[in-house]
Each structure stands twice: as structure tokens, then as C-alpha cells.
Amino acid sequence: NAGVMQNPRHLVRRRGQEARLRCSPMKGHSHVYWYRQLPEEGLKFMVYLQKENIIDESGMPKERFSAEFPKEGPSILRIQQVVRGDSAAYFCASSPFRSGAGTGNQPQHFGDGTRLSIL
Amino acid sequence: AQTVTQSQPEMSVQEAETVTLSCTYDTSESDYYLFWYKQPPSRQMILVIRQEAYKQQNATENRFSVNFQKAAKSFSLKISDSQLGDAAMYFCAYRSAVQGAQKLVFGQGTRLTINP
């Protein structure tokens, strides 16, 4: 039973290029979350998606960042015109859909992250 | 907005001893969930233990247990019989129980070192 798969594991980009980070959720999971971790810091929420819908993007910078989770295929976090400050580890997590009370304790399962380095 | 604070940037413990990691949080909500995640050098985020705020009983998972004090908004993690494999960063996290508010709010982390 494969876990959350993120690729690439490491990504190097020059300033001004585009970075695309991919995340395939666990089988049966329809919720995807993206988090960013700067060195020596905790994870910071960026965006929460369900299939074809962005549910909460309150943690995403307004410019250069976008995310999608299409009906088919992985979720993509895209960073356009990258800058040095975008260097970080980007984690994806997924959880199953459950309706009704008590759904919030469904744990989020994390991928191994993508370490993005900007030259 | 909710916040999570881990006041101990680093902790160390002798192998086989017990260590407690502190976590406090701030929220105006009455129903929520709390988690401890472990991040070893491999950078994986591994769920260690979780607690529902409406449950008075403290959660326990083998050598890991929590001391949940709702009135004090405190959620500490106790690791008994520490093992070398417990060395990692530990993150406390909060999650609202409001439908649709699924994001995790993390603390800054505590780096735990196990001395052989």
C-alpha cells in the first residue's frame, strides 16, 4: 500500500525559472495539503485541495504560487519566477474523505518532501 | 488564528530514561484535535500520537503518552524508555474541528537527542 509519493525528491532551479512539485496521494485519499518548511522551522500550511477544487489557500503567497489537483493525475504545486527565498522543503500530505462528525481526527499522511534549492 | 508554541528548541535524554516535551497552544475553539509528529533526519513526517479535545482521557501509544490539560491549553509528550531511534525533531500540531478547516498548525519543533 503505497504512501504519499512526492517527486522530485530534490529540485534545483535558477532564479527566474519555474518549479513544479508533484504529489500523488495515498490510494483512496481525496484531500491533499501542501506545507512549506524553512530550515530549522516548523511546517507552514499553504493550500488544501480536493479533486478539482481549492478549499483553502490562505497560506499561499498571492503571487507566483499556484496549486491544482486535477480529476486525473497528481496534485501540482507550481512556483513561477523562483527567488532565493523560495528555497525550502515542500511537503504534501493526504487524508481520506469522511463526512459527518468526528472527521477532523483523520490523520494527514505525509510524503517525504521535495527539497527545492534556488541558485 | 490558532498558534502553537514549543518552548524547548532542544532536549536531550539518556537512553532508557523518560523525557517530556512541552507544547502550548492558543485557540478560542472548544473542539479540536492535537497531534505530535516526529521528523527524523530522513525528513519524513511520522505521526506519533493524537488527541481529541473532547476526550478527557490522555492518549497513549506504547512508549508515548500525552498529558492533555485543556484548561491550560497544554499538550506535552512523554517518551518512556527512550531509544536511540527516538532521536528526531518533534512537532506539536493543532487542527480545528470546524468542517473544512483541515489545516495543521505546527509549532517550531523540539530537537530530541538520545545519549547512549
XYZ file of C-alpha atoms in Angstrom:
235
model
C 0.000 0.000 0.000
C 1.982 2.946 -1.317
C 2.155 6.053 0.799
C 2.101 9.650 -0.354
C 4.522 9.979 -3.255
C 6.296 13.224 -3.963
C 8.656 13.932 -6.803
C 11.216 15.007 -7.401
C 12.969 14.492 -4.089
C 15.383 17.289 -4.866
C 14.882 20.112 -7.342
C 17.407 22.766 -8.283
C 16.335 25.867 -10.163
C 17.940 29.147 -11.103
C 16.315 32.407 -10.167
C 13.509 33.268 -12.567
C 12.769 29.680 -13.582
C 9.622 27.721 -12.811
C 9.430 24.907 -10.283
C 6.824 22.145 -10.451
C 6.365 19.847 -7.496
C 4.192 16.741 -7.768
C 2.251 14.819 -5.184
C 0.299 11.598 -5.569
C -1.897 10.974 -2.510
C -2.365 7.644 -0.842
C -4.829 5.347 -2.540
C -8.349 6.254 -1.556
C -7.407 9.716 -0.309
C -9.169 12.649 -1.914
C -7.777 15.509 0.189
C -4.342 16.981 -0.433
C -2.451 19.569 1.585
C 0.786 21.401 0.832
C 3.133 22.695 3.526
C 6.428 24.550 3.377
C 9.278 24.074 5.822
C 12.083 26.604 6.031
C 15.360 25.452 7.647
C 15.063 24.902 11.399
C 11.372 25.811 11.389
C 8.078 24.002 11.624
C 5.827 23.313 8.677
C 3.613 26.145 7.473
C 0.315 25.417 5.733
C -0.001 26.618 2.167
C -3.066 25.145 0.484
C -5.745 22.477 0.863
C -7.322 20.873 -2.190
C -9.868 18.272 -3.059
C -10.262 16.869 -6.549
C -10.642 19.820 -8.933
C -11.283 22.268 -6.068
C -9.185 24.557 -3.927
C -10.738 24.536 -0.461
C -8.334 26.754 1.492
C -5.428 28.704 0.036
C -4.983 31.072 2.947
C -1.318 30.147 3.382
C -0.304 30.526 -0.223
C 1.526 33.657 -1.381
C -0.721 35.668 -3.660
C 1.812 35.912 -6.448
C 3.869 33.295 -8.303
C 2.387 30.309 -6.440
C -0.449 28.129 -7.662
C -1.741 24.649 -6.944
C -4.060 22.215 -8.622
C -5.427 18.740 -8.040
C -6.989 17.571 -11.307
C -9.522 14.822 -11.699
C -6.803 12.586 -13.070
C -3.172 12.683 -12.052
C -1.160 14.109 -9.196
C -1.514 17.398 -7.392
C 0.894 20.041 -8.664
C 2.399 22.946 -6.755
C 3.807 25.461 -9.195
C 6.155 28.290 -8.356
C 6.813 30.756 -11.143
C 9.853 33.027 -11.379
C 11.505 31.482 -8.359
C 13.589 33.578 -5.970
C 16.183 32.610 -3.351
C 13.580 32.869 -0.600
C 11.608 30.011 -2.153
C 14.352 27.582 -1.101
C 12.691 25.212 1.344
C 11.331 21.713 1.798
C 7.804 21.348 0.432
C 5.679 18.611 1.931
C 2.476 17.149 0.644
C 0.014 15.307 2.860
C -3.210 13.473 2.122
C -6.194 12.270 4.072
C -9.340 10.313 3.238
C -12.758 11.839 2.852
C -15.114 11.209 5.733
C -18.388 13.037 6.173
C -20.100 13.845 9.432
C -18.907 14.493 12.955
C -15.518 13.448 14.154
C -13.902 13.677 10.758
C -11.167 16.082 11.796
C -9.111 13.466 13.536
C -8.384 11.682 10.293
C -4.606 11.971 10.330
C -2.762 13.509 7.464
C -0.182 11.188 5.951
C 2.903 12.967 4.707
C 5.181 12.362 1.770
C 8.958 12.586 2.063
C 9.005 16.144 0.751
C 10.708 17.929 -2.121
C 13.757 19.984 -1.250
C 13.835 22.991 -3.550
C 17.114 24.834 -3.943
C 17.364 28.110 -5.839
C 20.743 29.063 -7.244
C -5.893 32.462 14.450
C -4.567 29.492 16.334
C -0.935 29.317 17.391
C 1.226 26.510 18.732
C 4.310 27.112 20.859
C 7.085 24.697 21.688
C 9.338 26.453 24.167
C 12.164 23.893 24.144
C 14.260 24.175 20.969
C 16.438 21.252 22.123
C 16.195 18.451 24.649
C 18.444 15.538 25.460
C 17.933 12.381 27.475
C 19.871 9.291 28.402
C 18.891 6.112 26.658
C 16.201 4.213 28.622
C 15.216 7.326 30.563
C 11.983 9.311 30.294
C 11.666 12.714 28.666
C 8.788 15.175 28.379
C 8.402 17.631 25.513
C 6.243 20.697 26.101
C 3.616 22.231 23.852
C 1.116 25.000 24.462
C -1.456 26.367 22.069
C -3.831 29.248 21.784
C -7.364 28.912 20.463
C -10.863 30.198 21.126
C -12.408 26.960 19.868
C -13.751 24.305 22.196
C -13.389 21.335 19.877
C -10.178 20.498 18.074
C -7.501 17.854 17.615
C -3.882 17.780 18.702
C -1.043 15.776 17.239
C 2.605 15.031 17.780
C 4.690 14.341 14.681
C 8.256 13.063 14.562
C 10.708 14.117 11.859
C 13.933 12.062 11.837
C 16.967 13.118 9.754
C 15.366 11.402 6.766
C 12.819 14.273 6.897
C 9.754 12.038 6.885
C 6.852 13.333 8.974
C 5.638 10.466 11.120
C 2.502 10.672 13.238
C 3.347 9.693 16.815
C 0.118 10.280 18.700
C -3.154 12.215 18.514
C -5.707 13.520 20.970
C -9.298 14.661 20.554
C -10.058 17.683 22.715
C -13.448 16.323 23.739
C -11.810 13.268 25.297
C -10.613 13.684 28.854
C -8.512 10.530 28.788
C -4.922 11.080 27.730
C -3.873 9.237 24.586
C -1.220 6.520 24.811
C 0.699 4.677 22.094
C 3.172 2.164 23.507
C 6.052 4.202 24.992
C 4.457 7.509 24.003
C 1.799 9.259 26.060
C 0.431 12.748 26.358
C -0.599 14.980 29.212
C -3.515 16.972 27.844
C -4.577 19.888 30.029
C -7.419 21.587 28.170
C -7.929 24.485 30.581
C -4.227 25.298 30.487
C -4.073 24.674 26.717
C -1.127 22.382 27.241
C -0.295 19.179 25.368
C 3.001 17.612 26.438
C 4.504 14.415 25.063
C 6.149 11.873 27.345
C 8.535 9.324 25.893
C 9.321 6.457 28.234
C 12.300 4.111 27.942
C 13.930 6.364 25.337
C 15.609 4.577 22.450
C 18.278 5.759 20.027
C 15.706 5.640 17.244
C 13.646 8.282 19.035
C 16.209 10.941 18.117
C 14.418 13.403 15.843
C 12.648 16.731 15.617
C 9.253 16.590 17.302
C 6.444 18.859 16.204
C 3.235 19.568 18.039
C 0.280 20.392 15.783
C -3.274 21.713 16.142
C -6.240 21.090 13.876
C -9.628 22.715 14.154
C -12.741 20.528 14.293
C -14.649 23.035 12.161
C -15.810 21.341 8.968
C -13.492 22.346 6.144
C -10.796 23.762 8.424
C -8.439 20.896 7.878
C -5.047 22.552 8.004
C -2.491 21.643 10.623
C -0.871 24.451 12.599
C 2.607 23.403 13.719
C 4.890 24.534 16.491
C 8.524 25.381 15.887
C 9.731 21.953 16.896
C 11.948 20.412 19.574
C 15.127 18.600 18.612
C 15.489 15.494 20.795
C 18.895 13.902 21.258
C 19.281 10.472 22.851
C 22.575 9.904 24.658
C 23.770 6.281 24.700
